[in-house]
Amino acid sequence: MARNVREQNTDARPAIANPLPSIGQYDTVLLASGIWNVRAPMIMTAFTESYDFTGKTIHPITTHAMSGLGNTERDYTRSCPGAVMGQGLAVKGEEVRDAGPDLHAWLHATGLLSN
């Protein structure tokens, strides 16, 4: 938590160890992370600023203690100009093991799963 607060306070962009060569082949991107201090880790911003999300649909997925999606929708909208913000999913950390039915319902609601 202390590292994340420090990175947020300095608006850091941590290095990505193994960056993807491209996201061009994807129309829909799921951005999944924990929420620390109401935001996704700063490496998520480093990732989103590294690629062109124009015309892509982004679905934020988070695990959290109390803040739901936190500021992920706002942050991804800023760092992914031209992207469409799709419906997000937030799961409380202590409920992850039992989140299967919620995940399945979310996948159907977003059209990511049709069966």
mmCIF file with all atom_site columns, C-alpha atoms in Angstrom:
data_model
loop_
_atom_site.group_PDB
_atom_site.id
_atom_site.type_symbol
_atom_site.label_atom_id
_atom_site.label_alt_id
_atom_site.label_comp_id
_atom_site.label_asym_id
_atom_site.label_entity_id
_atom_site.label_seq_id
_atom_site.pdbx_PDB_ins_code
_atom_site.Cartn_x
_atom_site.Cartn_y
_atom_site.Cartn_z
_atom_site.occupancy
_atom_site.B_iso_or_equiv
_atom_site.pdbx_formal_charge
_atom_site.auth_seq_id
_atom_site.auth_comp_id
_atom_site.auth_asym_id
_atom_site.auth_atom_id
_atom_site.pdbx_PDB_model_num
ATOM 1   C CA . MET A 1 1   ? 0.000   0.000   0.000   1.00 0.00 ? 1   MET A CA 1
ATOM 2   C CA . ALA A 1 2   ? 2.799   2.445   0.846   1.00 0.00 ? 2   ALA A CA 1
ATOM 3   C CA . ARG A 1 3   ? 4.377   1.959   -2.586  1.00 0.00 ? 3   ARG A CA 1
ATOM 4   C CA . ASN A 1 4   ? 1.081   2.670   -4.317  1.00 0.00 ? 4   ASN A CA 1
ATOM 5   C CA . VAL A 1 5   ? 0.458   5.827   -2.278  1.00 0.00 ? 5   VAL A CA 1
ATOM 6   C CA . ARG A 1 6   ? 3.981   7.004   -3.114  1.00 0.00 ? 6   ARG A CA 1
ATOM 7   C CA . GLU A 1 7   ? 3.432   6.256   -6.819  1.00 0.00 ? 7   GLU A CA 1
ATOM 8   C CA . GLN A 1 8   ? 0.059   8.036   -6.813  1.00 0.00 ? 8   GLN A CA 1
ATOM 9   C CA . ASN A 1 9   ? 1.496   11.073  -5.040  1.00 0.00 ? 9   ASN A CA 1
ATOM 10  C CA . THR A 1 10  ? 4.275   11.389  -7.628  1.00 0.00 ? 10  THR A CA 1
ATOM 11  C CA . ASP A 1 11  ? 2.045   10.409  -10.597 1.00 0.00 ? 11  ASP A CA 1
ATOM 12  C CA . ALA A 1 12  ? 4.575   7.651   -11.326 1.00 0.00 ? 12  ALA A CA 1
ATOM 13  C CA . ARG A 1 13  ? 4.596   5.395   -14.376 1.00 0.00 ? 13  ARG A CA 1
ATOM 14  C CA . PRO A 1 14  ? 6.317   2.172   -13.307 1.00 0.00 ? 14  PRO A CA 1
ATOM 15  C CA . ALA A 1 15  ? 8.119   0.269   -16.040 1.00 0.00 ? 15  ALA A CA 1
ATOM 16  C CA . ILE A 1 16  ? 6.333   -2.700  -17.595 1.00 0.00 ? 16  ILE A CA 1
ATOM 17  C CA . ALA A 1 17  ? 8.654   -5.711  -17.512 1.00 0.00 ? 17  ALA A CA 1
ATOM 18  C CA . ASN A 1 18  ? 7.243   -7.513  -20.568 1.00 0.00 ? 18  ASN A CA 1
ATOM 19  C CA . PRO A 1 19  ? 5.175   -5.088  -22.661 1.00 0.00 ? 19  PRO A CA 1
ATOM 20  C CA . LEU A 1 20  ? 2.831   -6.448  -25.304 1.00 0.00 ? 20  LEU A CA 1
ATOM 21  C CA . PRO A 1 21  ? 3.986   -5.797  -28.854 1.00 0.00 ? 21  PRO A CA 1
ATOM 22  C CA . SER A 1 22  ? 0.481   -4.611  -29.819 1.00 0.00 ? 22  SER A CA 1
ATOM 23  C CA . ILE A 1 23  ? -3.170  -4.632  -28.784 1.00 0.00 ? 23  ILE A CA 1
ATOM 24  C CA . GLY A 1 24  ? -4.331  -3.944  -32.342 1.00 0.00 ? 24  GLY A CA 1
ATOM 25  C CA . GLN A 1 25  ? -5.953  -7.345  -32.753 1.00 0.00 ? 25  GLN A CA 1
ATOM 26  C CA . TYR A 1 26  ? -8.362  -6.790  -29.833 1.00 0.00 ? 26  TYR A CA 1
ATOM 27  C CA . ASP A 1 27  ? -11.717 -5.020  -30.009 1.00 0.00 ? 27  ASP A CA 1
ATOM 28  C CA . THR A 1 28  ? -12.487 -5.525  -26.320 1.00 0.00 ? 28  THR A CA 1
ATOM 29  C CA . VAL A 1 29  ? -9.964  -5.196  -23.511 1.00 0.00 ? 29  VAL A CA 1
ATOM 30  C CA . LEU A 1 30  ? -10.497 -6.269  -19.900 1.00 0.00 ? 30  LEU A CA 1
ATOM 31  C CA . LEU A 1 31  ? -8.352  -4.189  -17.538 1.00 0.00 ? 31  LEU A CA 1
ATOM 32  C CA . ALA A 1 32  ? -8.185  -6.085  -14.256 1.00 0.00 ? 32  ALA A CA 1
ATOM 33  C CA . SER A 1 33  ? -6.454  -5.022  -11.070 1.00 0.00 ? 33  SER A CA 1
ATOM 34  C CA . GLY A 1 34  ? -6.847  -4.504  -7.391  1.00 0.00 ? 34  GLY A CA 1
ATOM 35  C CA . ILE A 1 35  ? -7.870  -1.105  -6.061  1.00 0.00 ? 35  ILE A CA 1
ATOM 36  C CA . TRP A 1 36  ? -5.447  0.620   -3.732  1.00 0.00 ? 36  TRP A CA 1
ATOM 37  C CA . ASN A 1 37  ? -6.328  3.968   -2.240  1.00 0.00 ? 37  ASN A CA 1
ATOM 38  C CA . VAL A 1 38  ? -9.388  4.267   -4.557  1.00 0.00 ? 38  VAL A CA 1
ATOM 39  C CA . ARG A 1 39  ? -7.294  3.822   -7.742  1.00 0.00 ? 39  ARG A CA 1
ATOM 40  C CA . ALA A 1 40  ? -5.846  1.059   -9.817  1.00 0.00 ? 40  ALA A CA 1
ATOM 41  C CA . PRO A 1 41  ? -2.083  0.653   -9.387  1.00 0.00 ? 41  PRO A CA 1
ATOM 42  C CA . MET A 1 42  ? -0.128  3.231   -11.368 1.00 0.00 ? 42  MET A CA 1
ATOM 43  C CA . ILE A 1 43  ? 1.320   0.518   -13.592 1.00 0.00 ? 43  ILE A CA 1
ATOM 44  C CA . MET A 1 44  ? -2.192  0.244   -15.069 1.00 0.00 ? 44  MET A CA 1
ATOM 45  C CA . THR A 1 45  ? -1.954  3.879   -16.191 1.00 0.00 ? 45  THR A CA 1
ATOM 46  C CA . ALA A 1 46  ? 1.514   3.166   -17.577 1.00 0.00 ? 46  ALA A CA 1
ATOM 47  C CA . PHE A 1 47  ? -0.052  0.309   -19.551 1.00 0.00 ? 47  PHE A CA 1
ATOM 48  C CA . THR A 1 48  ? -3.050  2.254   -20.856 1.00 0.00 ? 48  THR A CA 1
ATOM 49  C CA . GLU A 1 49  ? -0.897  5.198   -21.922 1.00 0.00 ? 49  GLU A CA 1
ATOM 50  C CA . SER A 1 50  ? 1.377   2.830   -23.878 1.00 0.00 ? 50  SER A CA 1
ATOM 51  C CA . TYR A 1 51  ? -1.233  1.709   -26.408 1.00 0.00 ? 51  TYR A CA 1
ATOM 52  C CA . ASP A 1 52  ? -3.868  3.155   -28.709 1.00 0.00 ? 52  ASP A CA 1
ATOM 53  C CA . PHE A 1 53  ? -7.303  2.167   -27.430 1.00 0.00 ? 53  PHE A CA 1
ATOM 54  C CA . THR A 1 54  ? -9.210  4.176   -30.057 1.00 0.00 ? 54  THR A CA 1
ATOM 55  C CA . GLY A 1 55  ? -12.402 2.341   -30.984 1.00 0.00 ? 55  GLY A CA 1
ATOM 56  C CA . LYS A 1 56  ? -11.831 -0.415  -28.430 1.00 0.00 ? 56  LYS A CA 1
ATOM 57  C CA . THR A 1 57  ? -14.240 -1.216  -25.617 1.00 0.00 ? 57  THR A CA 1
ATOM 58  C CA . ILE A 1 58  ? -12.661 -1.303  -22.169 1.00 0.00 ? 58  ILE A CA 1
ATOM 59  C CA . HIS A 1 59  ? -14.201 -3.159  -19.232 1.00 0.00 ? 59  HIS A CA 1
ATOM 60  C CA . PRO A 1 60  ? -12.539 -2.408  -15.873 1.00 0.00 ? 60  PRO A CA 1
ATOM 61  C CA . ILE A 1 61  ? -12.488 -5.268  -13.369 1.00 0.00 ? 61  ILE A CA 1
ATOM 62  C CA . THR A 1 62  ? -11.365 -4.706  -9.797  1.00 0.00 ? 62  THR A CA 1
ATOM 63  C CA . THR A 1 63  ? -10.985 -6.388  -6.472  1.00 0.00 ? 63  THR A CA 1
ATOM 64  C CA . HIS A 1 64  ? -11.401 -4.037  -3.551  1.00 0.00 ? 64  HIS A CA 1
ATOM 65  C CA . ALA A 1 65  ? -11.961 -3.685  0.181   1.00 0.00 ? 65  ALA A CA 1
ATOM 66  C CA . MET A 1 66  ? -14.499 -0.833  0.146   1.00 0.00 ? 66  MET A CA 1
ATOM 67  C CA . SER A 1 67  ? -14.232 1.318   -2.960  1.00 0.00 ? 67  SER A CA 1
ATOM 68  C CA . GLY A 1 68  ? -15.797 -0.745  -5.756  1.00 0.00 ? 68  GLY A CA 1
ATOM 69  C CA . LEU A 1 69  ? -14.408 0.354   -9.105  1.00 0.00 ? 69  LEU A CA 1
ATOM 70  C CA . GLY A 1 70  ? -12.856 3.356   -7.391  1.00 0.00 ? 70  GLY A CA 1
ATOM 71  C CA . ASN A 1 71  ? -11.661 5.901   -9.961  1.00 0.00 ? 71  ASN A CA 1
ATOM 72  C CA . THR A 1 72  ? -10.826 3.331   -12.640 1.00 0.00 ? 72  THR A CA 1
ATOM 73  C CA . GLU A 1 73  ? -13.493 4.497   -15.089 1.00 0.00 ? 73  GLU A CA 1
ATOM 74  C CA . ARG A 1 74  ? -12.358 8.120   -14.786 1.00 0.00 ? 74  ARG A CA 1
ATOM 75  C CA . ASP A 1 75  ? -8.672  7.223   -14.996 1.00 0.00 ? 75  ASP A CA 1
ATOM 76  C CA . TYR A 1 76  ? -9.087  4.894   -17.995 1.00 0.00 ? 76  TYR A CA 1
ATOM 77  C CA . THR A 1 77  ? -11.280 7.423   -19.805 1.00 0.00 ? 77  THR A CA 1
ATOM 78  C CA . ARG A 1 78  ? -8.457  9.965   -19.430 1.00 0.00 ? 78  ARG A CA 1
ATOM 79  C CA . SER A 1 79  ? -5.632  7.611   -20.401 1.00 0.00 ? 79  SER A CA 1
ATOM 80  C CA . CYS A 1 80  ? -7.475  5.873   -23.267 1.00 0.00 ? 80  CYS A CA 1
ATOM 81  C CA . PRO A 1 81  ? -8.868  8.658   -25.464 1.00 0.00 ? 81  PRO A CA 1
ATOM 82  C CA . GLY A 1 82  ? -11.188 7.345   -28.152 1.00 0.00 ? 82  GLY A CA 1
ATOM 83  C CA . ALA A 1 83  ? -12.056 4.174   -26.239 1.00 0.00 ? 83  ALA A CA 1
ATOM 84  C CA . VAL A 1 84  ? -15.572 3.181   -25.226 1.00 0.00 ? 84  VAL A CA 1
ATOM 85  C CA . MET A 1 85  ? -15.958 2.563   -21.506 1.00 0.00 ? 85  MET A CA 1
ATOM 86  C CA . GLY A 1 86  ? -17.937 -0.628  -21.021 1.00 0.00 ? 86  GLY A CA 1
ATOM 87  C CA . GLN A 1 87  ? -19.588 -1.959  -17.917 1.00 0.00 ? 87  GLN A CA 1
ATOM 88  C CA . GLY A 1 88  ? -17.156 -2.698  -15.100 1.00 0.00 ? 88  GLY A CA 1
ATOM 89  C CA . LEU A 1 89  ? -17.135 -5.378  -12.442 1.00 0.00 ? 89  LEU A CA 1
ATOM 90  C CA . ALA A 1 90  ? -16.029 -4.859  -8.843  1.00 0.00 ? 90  ALA A CA 1
ATOM 91  C CA . VAL A 1 91  ? -15.611 -7.783  -6.452  1.00 0.00 ? 91  VAL A CA 1
ATOM 92  C CA . LYS A 1 92  ? -14.794 -7.448  -2.769  1.00 0.00 ? 92  LYS A CA 1
ATOM 93  C CA . GLY A 1 93  ? -11.497 -9.150  -2.030  1.00 0.00 ? 93  GLY A CA 1
ATOM 94  C CA . GLU A 1 94  ? -12.959 -11.411 0.641   1.00 0.00 ? 94  GLU A CA 1
ATOM 95  C CA . GLU A 1 95  ? -15.735 -12.491 -1.749  1.00 0.00 ? 95  GLU A CA 1
ATOM 96  C CA . VAL A 1 96  ? -13.529 -13.463 -4.712  1.00 0.00 ? 96  VAL A CA 1
ATOM 97  C CA . ARG A 1 97  ? -13.779 -17.200 -4.063  1.00 0.00 ? 97  ARG A CA 1
ATOM 98  C CA . ASP A 1 98  ? -17.576 -17.033 -4.214  1.00 0.00 ? 98  ASP A CA 1
ATOM 99  C CA . ALA A 1 99  ? -17.822 -14.526 -7.083  1.00 0.00 ? 99  ALA A CA 1
ATOM 100 C CA . GLY A 1 100 ? -18.450 -17.108 -9.826  1.00 0.00 ? 100 GLY A CA 1
ATOM 101 C CA . PRO A 1 101 ? -22.187 -16.403 -10.172 1.00 0.00 ? 101 PRO A CA 1
ATOM 102 C CA . ASP A 1 102 ? -21.619 -12.608 -10.214 1.00 0.00 ? 102 ASP A CA 1
ATOM 103 C CA . LEU A 1 103 ? -18.841 -12.989 -12.786 1.00 0.00 ? 103 LEU A CA 1
ATOM 104 C CA . HIS A 1 104 ? -21.015 -15.226 -14.951 1.00 0.00 ? 104 HIS A CA 1
ATOM 105 C CA . ALA A 1 105 ? -23.929 -12.747 -14.782 1.00 0.00 ? 105 ALA A CA 1
ATOM 106 C CA . TRP A 1 106 ? -21.564 -9.859  -15.640 1.00 0.00 ? 106 TRP A CA 1
ATOM 107 C CA . LEU A 1 107 ? -20.131 -11.743 -18.622 1.00 0.00 ? 107 LEU A CA 1
ATOM 108 C CA . HIS A 1 108 ? -23.670 -12.288 -19.930 1.00 0.00 ? 108 HIS A CA 1
ATOM 109 C CA . ALA A 1 109 ? -24.734 -8.678  -19.223 1.00 0.00 ? 109 ALA A CA 1
ATOM 110 C CA . THR A 1 110 ? -21.759 -7.311  -21.163 1.00 0.00 ? 110 THR A CA 1
ATOM 111 C CA . GLY A 1 111 ? -22.245 -9.717  -24.058 1.00 0.00 ? 111 GLY A CA 1
ATOM 112 C CA . LEU A 1 112 ? -18.817 -11.252 -23.485 1.00 0.00 ? 112 LEU A CA 1
ATOM 113 C CA . LEU A 1 113 ? -20.419 -14.651 -22.912 1.00 0.00 ? 113 LEU A CA 1
ATOM 114 C CA . SER A 1 114 ? -23.455 -15.830 -24.785 1.00 0.00 ? 114 SER A CA 1
ATOM 115 C CA . ASN A 1 115 ? -24.061 -19.273 -23.223 1.00 0.00 ? 115 ASN A CA 1
#
